[in-house]
Amino acid sequence: KQEVTQIPAALSVPEGENLVLNCSFTDSAIYNLQWFRQDPGKGLTSLLLIQSSQREQTSGRLNASLDKSSGRSTLYIAASQPGDSATYLCAVTAHGTDKLIFGTGTRLQVFP
Amino acid sequence: GAGVSQSPRYKVAKRGQDVALRCDPISGHVSLFWYQQALGQGPEFLTYFQNEAQLDKSGLPSDRFFAERPEGSVSTLKIQRTQQEDSAVYLCASSKGDRATYGYTFGSGTRLTVV
């Protein structure tokens, strides 16, 4: 059974720091991995999608990497800003299924 | 539409009441998913449609939960005889269909509170 774990559960950093959020999954047979952002009381906003054949994706200050063989992904946020404060969720689509399996998220707070 | 639209945004139901939650996916998206998110947790899969066919309903927690997508576009999640443990945010997502390439787009969710 595919399980997704995110570390740390919460993170508080000063503005301007570079930071790394971690995601691990137990079964490497995946179609893709997706990082989402969720603001309090809101739905999920897709940040980056990495297909199983890719190693990384970049969008602005965000960079996500995927190491399928070791079951790991990282989300790197450069020069963090208070507006980055949110919960970050990673999710995988496992082979043989169409559903996303989510981690429990990392709650990020960036203070001025 | 431009995004996935869900209604209502908030719903308060008395225990035992039936509720219906609506999802309007992105036009042309063949795949539609429902997820349940409890407070402080990641979303959990409930059910999946490809067009009007419900291909996977393994995540529905009980027979009080029922979903339909009769014309392959709008979907309704119905919960009968609501219980307090049904309180959660219900999220709908849609996809073009090639899951490996396109990923998923989520709506803003319906927050259900059962009192």
PDB file of C-alpha atoms in Angstrom:
ATOM      1  CA  LYS A   1       0.000   0.000   0.000  1.00  0.00           C
ATOM      2  CA  GLN A   2       1.401   3.374  -1.029  1.00  0.00           C
ATOM      3  CA  GLU A   3       2.114   5.726   1.864  1.00  0.00           C
ATOM      4  CA  VAL A   4       3.325   9.301   1.616  1.00  0.00           C
ATOM      5  CA  THR A   5       5.168  11.065   4.423  1.00  0.00           C
ATOM      6  CA  GLN A   6       6.149  14.706   4.693  1.00  0.00           C
ATOM      7  CA  ILE A   7       8.835  16.135   6.935  1.00  0.00           C
ATOM      8  CA  PRO A   8       8.815  18.470   8.764  1.00  0.00           C
ATOM      9  CA  ALA A   9       5.190  18.783   9.816  1.00  0.00           C
ATOM     10  CA  ALA A  10       5.678  22.475  10.509  1.00  0.00           C
ATOM     11  CA  LEU A  11       8.359  25.019   9.752  1.00  0.00           C
ATOM     12  CA  SER A  12       8.808  28.648  10.749  1.00  0.00           C
ATOM     13  CA  VAL A  13      11.517  30.728   9.053  1.00  0.00           C
ATOM     14  CA  PRO A  14      12.452  34.389   8.676  1.00  0.00           C
ATOM     15  CA  GLU A  15      11.841  36.089   5.371  1.00  0.00           C
ATOM     16  CA  GLY A  16      14.598  35.613   2.789  1.00  0.00           C
ATOM     17  CA  GLU A  17      15.681  32.126   3.803  1.00  0.00           C
ATOM     18  CA  ASN A  18      15.993  29.302   1.321  1.00  0.00           C
ATOM     19  CA  LEU A  19      14.205  26.198   2.510  1.00  0.00           C
ATOM     20  CA  VAL A  20      13.579  22.564   1.624  1.00  0.00           C
ATOM     21  CA  LEU A  21      10.432  20.544   2.201  1.00  0.00           C
ATOM     22  CA  ASN A  22      10.681  16.772   2.064  1.00  0.00           C
ATOM     23  CA  CYS A  23       8.310  14.124   0.775  1.00  0.00           C
ATOM     24  CA  SER A  24       8.848  10.367   0.761  1.00  0.00           C
ATOM     25  CA  PHE A  25       6.729   7.551  -0.657  1.00  0.00           C
ATOM     26  CA  THR A  26       6.934   3.820  -0.106  1.00  0.00           C
ATOM     27  CA  ASP A  27       6.236   2.460  -3.600  1.00  0.00           C
ATOM     28  CA  SER A  28       8.359   3.752  -6.478  1.00  0.00           C
ATOM     29  CA  ALA A  29       5.848   2.640  -9.121  1.00  0.00           C
ATOM     30  CA  ILE A  30       4.215   6.016  -9.724  1.00  0.00           C
ATOM     31  CA  TYR A  31       2.881   7.916 -12.723  1.00  0.00           C
ATOM     32  CA  ASN A  32       3.747  11.326 -11.329  1.00  0.00           C
ATOM     33  CA  LEU A  33       4.233  13.401  -8.203  1.00  0.00           C
ATOM     34  CA  GLN A  34       2.543  16.717  -7.641  1.00  0.00           C
ATOM     35  CA  TRP A  35       3.181  19.495  -5.122  1.00  0.00           C
ATOM     36  CA  PHE A  36       0.233  21.593  -3.974  1.00  0.00           C
ATOM     37  CA  ARG A  37      -0.208  24.652  -1.839  1.00  0.00           C
ATOM     38  CA  GLN A  38      -3.197  25.065   0.459  1.00  0.00           C
ATOM     39  CA  ASP A  39      -4.089  28.333   2.154  1.00  0.00           C
ATOM     40  CA  PRO A  40      -6.275  28.231   5.286  1.00  0.00           C
ATOM     41  CA  GLY A  41      -9.872  27.476   4.414  1.00  0.00           C
ATOM     42  CA  LYS A  42      -9.085  27.161   0.731  1.00  0.00           C
ATOM     43  CA  GLY A  43      -8.693  24.417  -1.856  1.00  0.00           C
ATOM     44  CA  LEU A  44      -5.466  23.139  -3.340  1.00  0.00           C
ATOM     45  CA  THR A  45      -3.382  25.056  -5.845  1.00  0.00           C
ATOM     46  CA  SER A  46      -1.080  22.976  -8.033  1.00  0.00           C
ATOM     47  CA  LEU A  47       2.512  24.196  -7.908  1.00  0.00           C
ATOM     48  CA  LEU A  48       4.567  21.648  -9.802  1.00  0.00           C
ATOM     49  CA  LEU A  49       3.940  18.326 -11.536  1.00  0.00           C
ATOM     50  CA  ILE A  50       6.820  15.923 -12.077  1.00  0.00           C
ATOM     51  CA  GLN A  51       6.236  12.991 -14.378  1.00  0.00           C
ATOM     52  CA  SER A  52       7.834   9.682 -13.455  1.00  0.00           C
ATOM     53  CA  SER A  53      10.397  10.057 -16.263  1.00  0.00           C
ATOM     54  CA  GLN A  54      11.515  13.493 -15.055  1.00  0.00           C
ATOM     55  CA  ARG A  55      14.033  14.439 -12.373  1.00  0.00           C
ATOM     56  CA  GLU A  56      12.909  17.978 -11.589  1.00  0.00           C
ATOM     57  CA  GLN A  57      10.613  20.863 -12.423  1.00  0.00           C
ATOM     58  CA  THR A  58      11.031  24.571 -11.822  1.00  0.00           C
ATOM     59  CA  SER A  59       8.582  27.438 -11.556  1.00  0.00           C
ATOM     60  CA  GLY A  60       9.872  30.825 -10.458  1.00  0.00           C
ATOM     61  CA  ARG A  61      11.358  30.486  -6.975  1.00  0.00           C
ATOM     62  CA  LEU A  62      10.193  26.886  -6.678  1.00  0.00           C
ATOM     63  CA  ASN A  63      12.133  23.805  -7.682  1.00  0.00           C
ATOM     64  CA  ALA A  64      10.930  20.255  -7.139  1.00  0.00           C
ATOM     65  CA  SER A  65      13.081  17.186  -7.571  1.00  0.00           C
ATOM     66  CA  LEU A  66      12.106  13.543  -7.857  1.00  0.00           C
ATOM     67  CA  ASP A  67      14.226  10.489  -7.068  1.00  0.00           C
ATOM     68  CA  LYS A  68      11.872   7.671  -7.867  1.00  0.00           C
ATOM     69  CA  SER A  69      14.243   4.848  -6.962  1.00  0.00           C
ATOM     70  CA  SER A  70      14.675   6.117  -3.419  1.00  0.00           C
ATOM     71  CA  GLY A  71      11.058   7.250  -3.092  1.00  0.00           C
ATOM     72  CA  ARG A  72      11.851  10.881  -2.383  1.00  0.00           C
ATOM     73  CA  SER A  73      10.939  14.337  -3.576  1.00  0.00           C
ATOM     74  CA  THR A  74      12.008  17.738  -2.334  1.00  0.00           C
ATOM     75  CA  LEU A  75      10.458  21.142  -2.829  1.00  0.00           C
ATOM     76  CA  TYR A  76      12.999  23.931  -2.697  1.00  0.00           C
ATOM     77  CA  ILE A  77      11.744  27.464  -2.081  1.00  0.00           C
ATOM     78  CA  ALA A  78      14.266  30.212  -2.722  1.00  0.00           C
ATOM     79  CA  ALA A  79      14.236  33.578  -0.970  1.00  0.00           C
ATOM     80  CA  SER A  80      11.099  32.856   1.024  1.00  0.00           C
ATOM     81  CA  GLN A  81       8.464  35.569   1.488  1.00  0.00           C
ATOM     82  CA  PRO A  82       5.613  36.007   3.994  1.00  0.00           C
ATOM     83  CA  GLY A  83       3.208  35.295   1.127  1.00  0.00           C
ATOM     84  CA  ASP A  84       4.654  31.783   0.914  1.00  0.00           C
ATOM     85  CA  SER A  85       3.044  30.962   4.260  1.00  0.00           C
ATOM     86  CA  ALA A  86       0.680  28.049   3.655  1.00  0.00           C
ATOM     87  CA  THR A  87       0.476  24.265   3.927  1.00  0.00           C
ATOM     88  CA  TYR A  88       2.399  22.397   1.263  1.00  0.00           C
ATOM     89  CA  LEU A  89       1.160  18.960   0.239  1.00  0.00           C
ATOM     90  CA  CYS A  90       2.780  16.389  -1.962  1.00  0.00           C
ATOM     91  CA  ALA A  91       0.838  13.621  -3.660  1.00  0.00           C
ATOM     92  CA  VAL A  92       1.638  10.685  -5.933  1.00  0.00           C
ATOM     93  CA  THR A  93      -0.426   8.881  -8.530  1.00  0.00           C
ATOM     94  CA  ALA A  94       0.500   5.231  -8.172  1.00  0.00           C
ATOM     95  CA  HIS A  95       0.629   2.720 -11.008  1.00  0.00           C
ATOM     96  CA  GLY A  96      -2.569   0.767 -11.425  1.00  0.00           C
ATOM     97  CA  THR A  97      -4.698   3.494  -9.946  1.00  0.00           C
ATOM     98  CA  ASP A  98      -5.989   6.910 -10.872  1.00  0.00           C
ATOM     99  CA  LYS A  99      -6.152   8.410  -7.422  1.00  0.00           C
ATOM    100  CA  LEU A 100      -3.765  10.736  -5.645  1.00  0.00           C
ATOM    101  CA  ILE A 101      -2.229   9.606  -2.382  1.00  0.00           C
ATOM    102  CA  PHE A 102      -1.413  12.615  -0.234  1.00  0.00           C
ATOM    103  CA  GLY A 103       0.978  13.281   2.573  1.00  0.00           C
ATOM    104  CA  THR A 104      -0.229  15.144   5.648  1.00  0.00           C
ATOM    105  CA  GLY A 105       1.534  18.325   4.598  1.00  0.00           C
ATOM    106  CA  THR A 106       4.122  20.760   5.889  1.00  0.00           C
ATOM    107  CA  ARG A 107       2.730  23.914   7.474  1.00  0.00           C
ATOM    108  CA  LEU A 108       5.076  26.760   6.575  1.00  0.00           C
ATOM    109  CA  GLN A 109       5.192  30.159   8.221  1.00  0.00           C
ATOM    110  CA  VAL A 110       7.496  32.854   6.878  1.00  0.00           C
ATOM    111  CA  PHE A 111       7.740  35.837   9.186  1.00  0.00           C
ATOM    112  CA  PRO A 112       8.929  39.341   8.218  1.00  0.00           C
TER     113      PRO A 112
ATOM    114  CA  GLY B   1     -15.242  27.092 -17.060  1.00  0.00           C
ATOM    115  CA  ALA B   2     -11.874  28.470 -16.067  1.00  0.00           C
ATOM    116  CA  GLY B   3     -11.564  26.328 -12.973  1.00  0.00           C
ATOM    117  CA  VAL B   4     -13.259  23.654 -10.913  1.00  0.00           C
ATOM    118  CA  SER B   5     -16.303  25.137  -9.193  1.00  0.00           C
ATOM    119  CA  GLN B   6     -17.838  23.703  -6.039  1.00  0.00           C
ATOM    120  CA  SER B   7     -21.009  24.662  -4.234  1.00  0.00           C
ATOM    121  CA  PRO B   8     -21.965  25.416  -1.603  1.00  0.00           C
ATOM    122  CA  ARG B   9     -18.720  26.719  -0.065  1.00  0.00           C
ATOM    123  CA  TYR B  10     -20.043  26.068   3.411  1.00  0.00           C
ATOM    124  CA  LYS B  11     -22.788  23.772   4.644  1.00  0.00           C
ATOM    125  CA  VAL B  12     -24.053  23.276   8.172  1.00  0.00           C
ATOM    126  CA  ALA B  13     -26.253  20.223   8.564  1.00  0.00           C
ATOM    127  CA  LYS B  14     -28.085  18.843  11.544  1.00  0.00           C
ATOM    128  CA  ARG B  15     -27.196  15.285  12.419  1.00  0.00           C
ATOM    129  CA  GLY B  16     -29.382  12.947  10.373  1.00  0.00           C
ATOM    130  CA  GLN B  17     -29.982  15.431   7.565  1.00  0.00           C
ATOM    131  CA  ASP B  18     -29.186  14.578   3.937  1.00  0.00           C
ATOM    132  CA  VAL B  19     -26.816  16.867   2.012  1.00  0.00           C
ATOM    133  CA  ALA B  20     -25.812  17.246  -1.638  1.00  0.00           C
ATOM    134  CA  LEU B  21     -22.524  18.770  -2.718  1.00  0.00           C
ATOM    135  CA  ARG B  22     -21.982  19.914  -6.291  1.00  0.00           C
ATOM    136  CA  CYS B  23     -18.868  19.935  -8.457  1.00  0.00           C
ATOM    137  CA  ASP B  24     -18.582  21.605 -11.854  1.00  0.00           C
ATOM    138  CA  PRO B  25     -15.299  20.473 -13.449  1.00  0.00           C
ATOM    139  CA  ILE B  26     -13.244  22.225 -16.072  1.00  0.00           C
ATOM    140  CA  SER B  27     -14.940  21.942 -19.444  1.00  0.00           C
ATOM    141  CA  GLY B  28     -13.586  18.993 -21.397  1.00  0.00           C
ATOM    142  CA  HIS B  29     -12.026  17.234 -18.423  1.00  0.00           C
ATOM    143  CA  VAL B  30     -13.044  13.595 -18.601  1.00  0.00           C
ATOM    144  CA  SER B  31     -11.816  12.567 -15.155  1.00  0.00           C
ATOM    145  CA  LEU B  32     -13.428  13.754 -11.926  1.00  0.00           C
ATOM    146  CA  PHE B  33     -12.454  12.906  -8.367  1.00  0.00           C
ATOM    147  CA  TRP B  34     -13.882  13.497  -4.908  1.00  0.00           C
ATOM    148  CA  TYR B  35     -11.664  13.743  -1.838  1.00  0.00           C
ATOM    149  CA  GLN B  36     -12.412  14.210   1.854  1.00  0.00           C
ATOM    150  CA  GLN B  37     -10.062  16.282   4.002  1.00  0.00           C
ATOM    151  CA  ALA B  38     -10.325  16.154   7.770  1.00  0.00           C
ATOM    152  CA  LEU B  39      -8.858  18.981   9.824  1.00  0.00           C
ATOM    153  CA  GLY B  40      -5.063  18.874   9.840  1.00  0.00           C
ATOM    154  CA  GLN B  41      -4.878  15.948   7.445  1.00  0.00           C
ATOM    155  CA  GLY B  42      -4.143  15.445   3.772  1.00  0.00           C
ATOM    156  CA  PRO B  43      -7.061  14.758   1.436  1.00  0.00           C
ATOM    157  CA  GLU B  44      -8.300  11.170   1.254  1.00  0.00           C
ATOM    158  CA  PHE B  45      -9.684   9.662  -1.946  1.00  0.00           C
ATOM    159  CA  LEU B  46     -13.407   8.954  -2.082  1.00  0.00           C
ATOM    160  CA  THR B  47     -14.391   8.163  -5.668  1.00  0.00           C
ATOM    161  CA  TYR B  48     -13.433   8.626  -9.326  1.00  0.00           C
ATOM    162  CA  PHE B  49     -15.377   9.081 -12.579  1.00  0.00           C
ATOM    163  CA  GLN B  50     -14.275   8.847 -16.158  1.00  0.00           C
ATOM    164  CA  ASN B  51     -16.995  10.644 -18.077  1.00  0.00           C
ATOM    165  CA  GLU B  52     -20.228   9.285 -16.588  1.00  0.00           C
ATOM    166  CA  ALA B  53     -18.748   5.974 -15.455  1.00  0.00           C
ATOM    167  CA  GLN B  54     -17.830   5.596 -11.794  1.00  0.00           C
ATOM    168  CA  LEU B  55     -14.651   3.537 -12.051  1.00  0.00           C
ATOM    169  CA  ASP B  56     -13.566   3.504  -8.425  1.00  0.00           C
ATOM    170  CA  LYS B  57     -15.637   4.089  -5.310  1.00  0.00           C
ATOM    171  CA  SER B  58     -13.374   2.239  -2.921  1.00  0.00           C
ATOM    172  CA  GLY B  59     -12.840   5.310  -0.738  1.00  0.00           C
ATOM    173  CA  LEU B  60     -16.476   5.970   0.112  1.00  0.00           C
ATOM    174  CA  PRO B  61     -16.602   5.429   3.892  1.00  0.00           C
ATOM    175  CA  SER B  62     -20.087   3.933   4.066  1.00  0.00           C
ATOM    176  CA  ASP B  63     -23.218   3.263   2.056  1.00  0.00           C
ATOM    177  CA  ARG B  64     -24.504   6.642   3.235  1.00  0.00           C
ATOM    178  CA  PHE B  65     -22.198   8.209   0.655  1.00  0.00           C
ATOM    179  CA  PHE B  66     -23.255   8.253  -2.978  1.00  0.00           C
ATOM    180  CA  ALA B  67     -21.819  10.066  -5.991  1.00  0.00           C
ATOM    181  CA  GLU B  68     -23.086  10.499  -9.512  1.00  0.00           C
ATOM    182  CA  ARG B  69     -22.101  12.180 -12.758  1.00  0.00           C
ATOM    183  CA  PRO B  70     -24.995  11.354 -15.060  1.00  0.00           C
ATOM    184  CA  GLU B  71     -23.988  13.363 -18.130  1.00  0.00           C
ATOM    185  CA  GLY B  72     -20.244  13.199 -17.733  1.00  0.00           C
ATOM    186  CA  SER B  73     -19.836  16.787 -16.578  1.00  0.00           C
ATOM    187  CA  VAL B  74     -21.335  18.041 -13.282  1.00  0.00           C
ATOM    188  CA  SER B  75     -21.067  15.665 -10.341  1.00  0.00           C
ATOM    189  CA  THR B  76     -22.982  15.480  -7.073  1.00  0.00           C
ATOM    190  CA  LEU B  77     -21.779  13.883  -3.853  1.00  0.00           C
ATOM    191  CA  LYS B  78     -24.693  12.980  -1.613  1.00  0.00           C
ATOM    192  CA  ILE B  79     -24.412  12.077   2.041  1.00  0.00           C
ATOM    193  CA  GLN B  80     -27.463  10.581   3.687  1.00  0.00           C
ATOM    194  CA  ARG B  81     -28.234  10.726   7.398  1.00  0.00           C
ATOM    195  CA  THR B  82     -25.164  12.831   8.161  1.00  0.00           C
ATOM    196  CA  GLN B  83     -23.089  12.039  11.229  1.00  0.00           C
ATOM    197  CA  GLN B  84     -20.639  14.244  13.124  1.00  0.00           C
ATOM    198  CA  GLU B  85     -17.696  12.265  11.742  1.00  0.00           C
ATOM    199  CA  ASP B  86     -18.727  13.403   8.247  1.00  0.00           C
ATOM    200  CA  SER B  87     -17.606  16.943   9.137  1.00  0.00           C
ATOM    201  CA  ALA B  88     -14.751  17.729   6.759  1.00  0.00           C
ATOM    202  CA  VAL B  89     -13.848  19.645   3.636  1.00  0.00           C
ATOM    203  CA  TYR B  90     -14.970  17.862   0.489  1.00  0.00           C
ATOM    204  CA  LEU B  91     -12.725  18.580  -2.477  1.00  0.00           C
ATOM    205  CA  CYS B  92     -13.415  17.929  -6.129  1.00  0.00           C
ATOM    206  CA  ALA B  93     -10.689  17.637  -8.750  1.00  0.00           C
ATOM    207  CA  SER B  94     -10.699  17.145 -12.495  1.00  0.00           C
ATOM    208  CA  SER B  95      -8.136  16.073 -15.056  1.00  0.00           C
ATOM    209  CA  LYS B  96      -7.889  15.968 -18.832  1.00  0.00           C
ATOM    210  CA  GLY B  97      -7.501  12.236 -18.535  1.00  0.00           C
ATOM    211  CA  ASP B  98      -3.850  11.545 -19.122  1.00  0.00           C
ATOM    212  CA  ARG B  99      -2.915  11.468 -15.479  1.00  0.00           C
ATOM    213  CA  ALA B 100       0.779  11.134 -16.131  1.00  0.00           C
ATOM    214  CA  THR B 101       0.951  14.314 -18.143  1.00  0.00           C
ATOM    215  CA  TYR B 102      -1.681  16.695 -16.863  1.00  0.00           C
ATOM    216  CA  GLY B 103      -2.106  16.129 -13.175  1.00  0.00           C
ATOM    217  CA  TYR B 104      -5.167  17.395 -11.381  1.00  0.00           C
ATOM    218  CA  THR B 105      -6.935  20.731 -10.786  1.00  0.00           C
ATOM    219  CA  PHE B 106      -8.806  21.146  -7.522  1.00  0.00           C
ATOM    220  CA  GLY B 107     -11.801  23.250  -6.575  1.00  0.00           C
ATOM    221  CA  SER B 108     -11.979  25.344  -3.406  1.00  0.00           C
ATOM    222  CA  GLY B 109     -13.972  22.695  -1.586  1.00  0.00           C
ATOM    223  CA  THR B 110     -17.157  22.513   0.446  1.00  0.00           C
ATOM    224  CA  ARG B 111     -16.730  22.711   4.202  1.00  0.00           C
ATOM    225  CA  LEU B 112     -19.369  20.512   5.806  1.00  0.00           C
ATOM    226  CA  THR B 113     -20.114  20.872   9.501  1.00  0.00           C
ATOM    227  CA  VAL B 114     -22.539  18.426  11.074  1.00  0.00           C
ATOM    228  CA  VAL B 115     -24.019  19.649  14.373  1.00  0.00           C
TER     229      VAL B 115
END
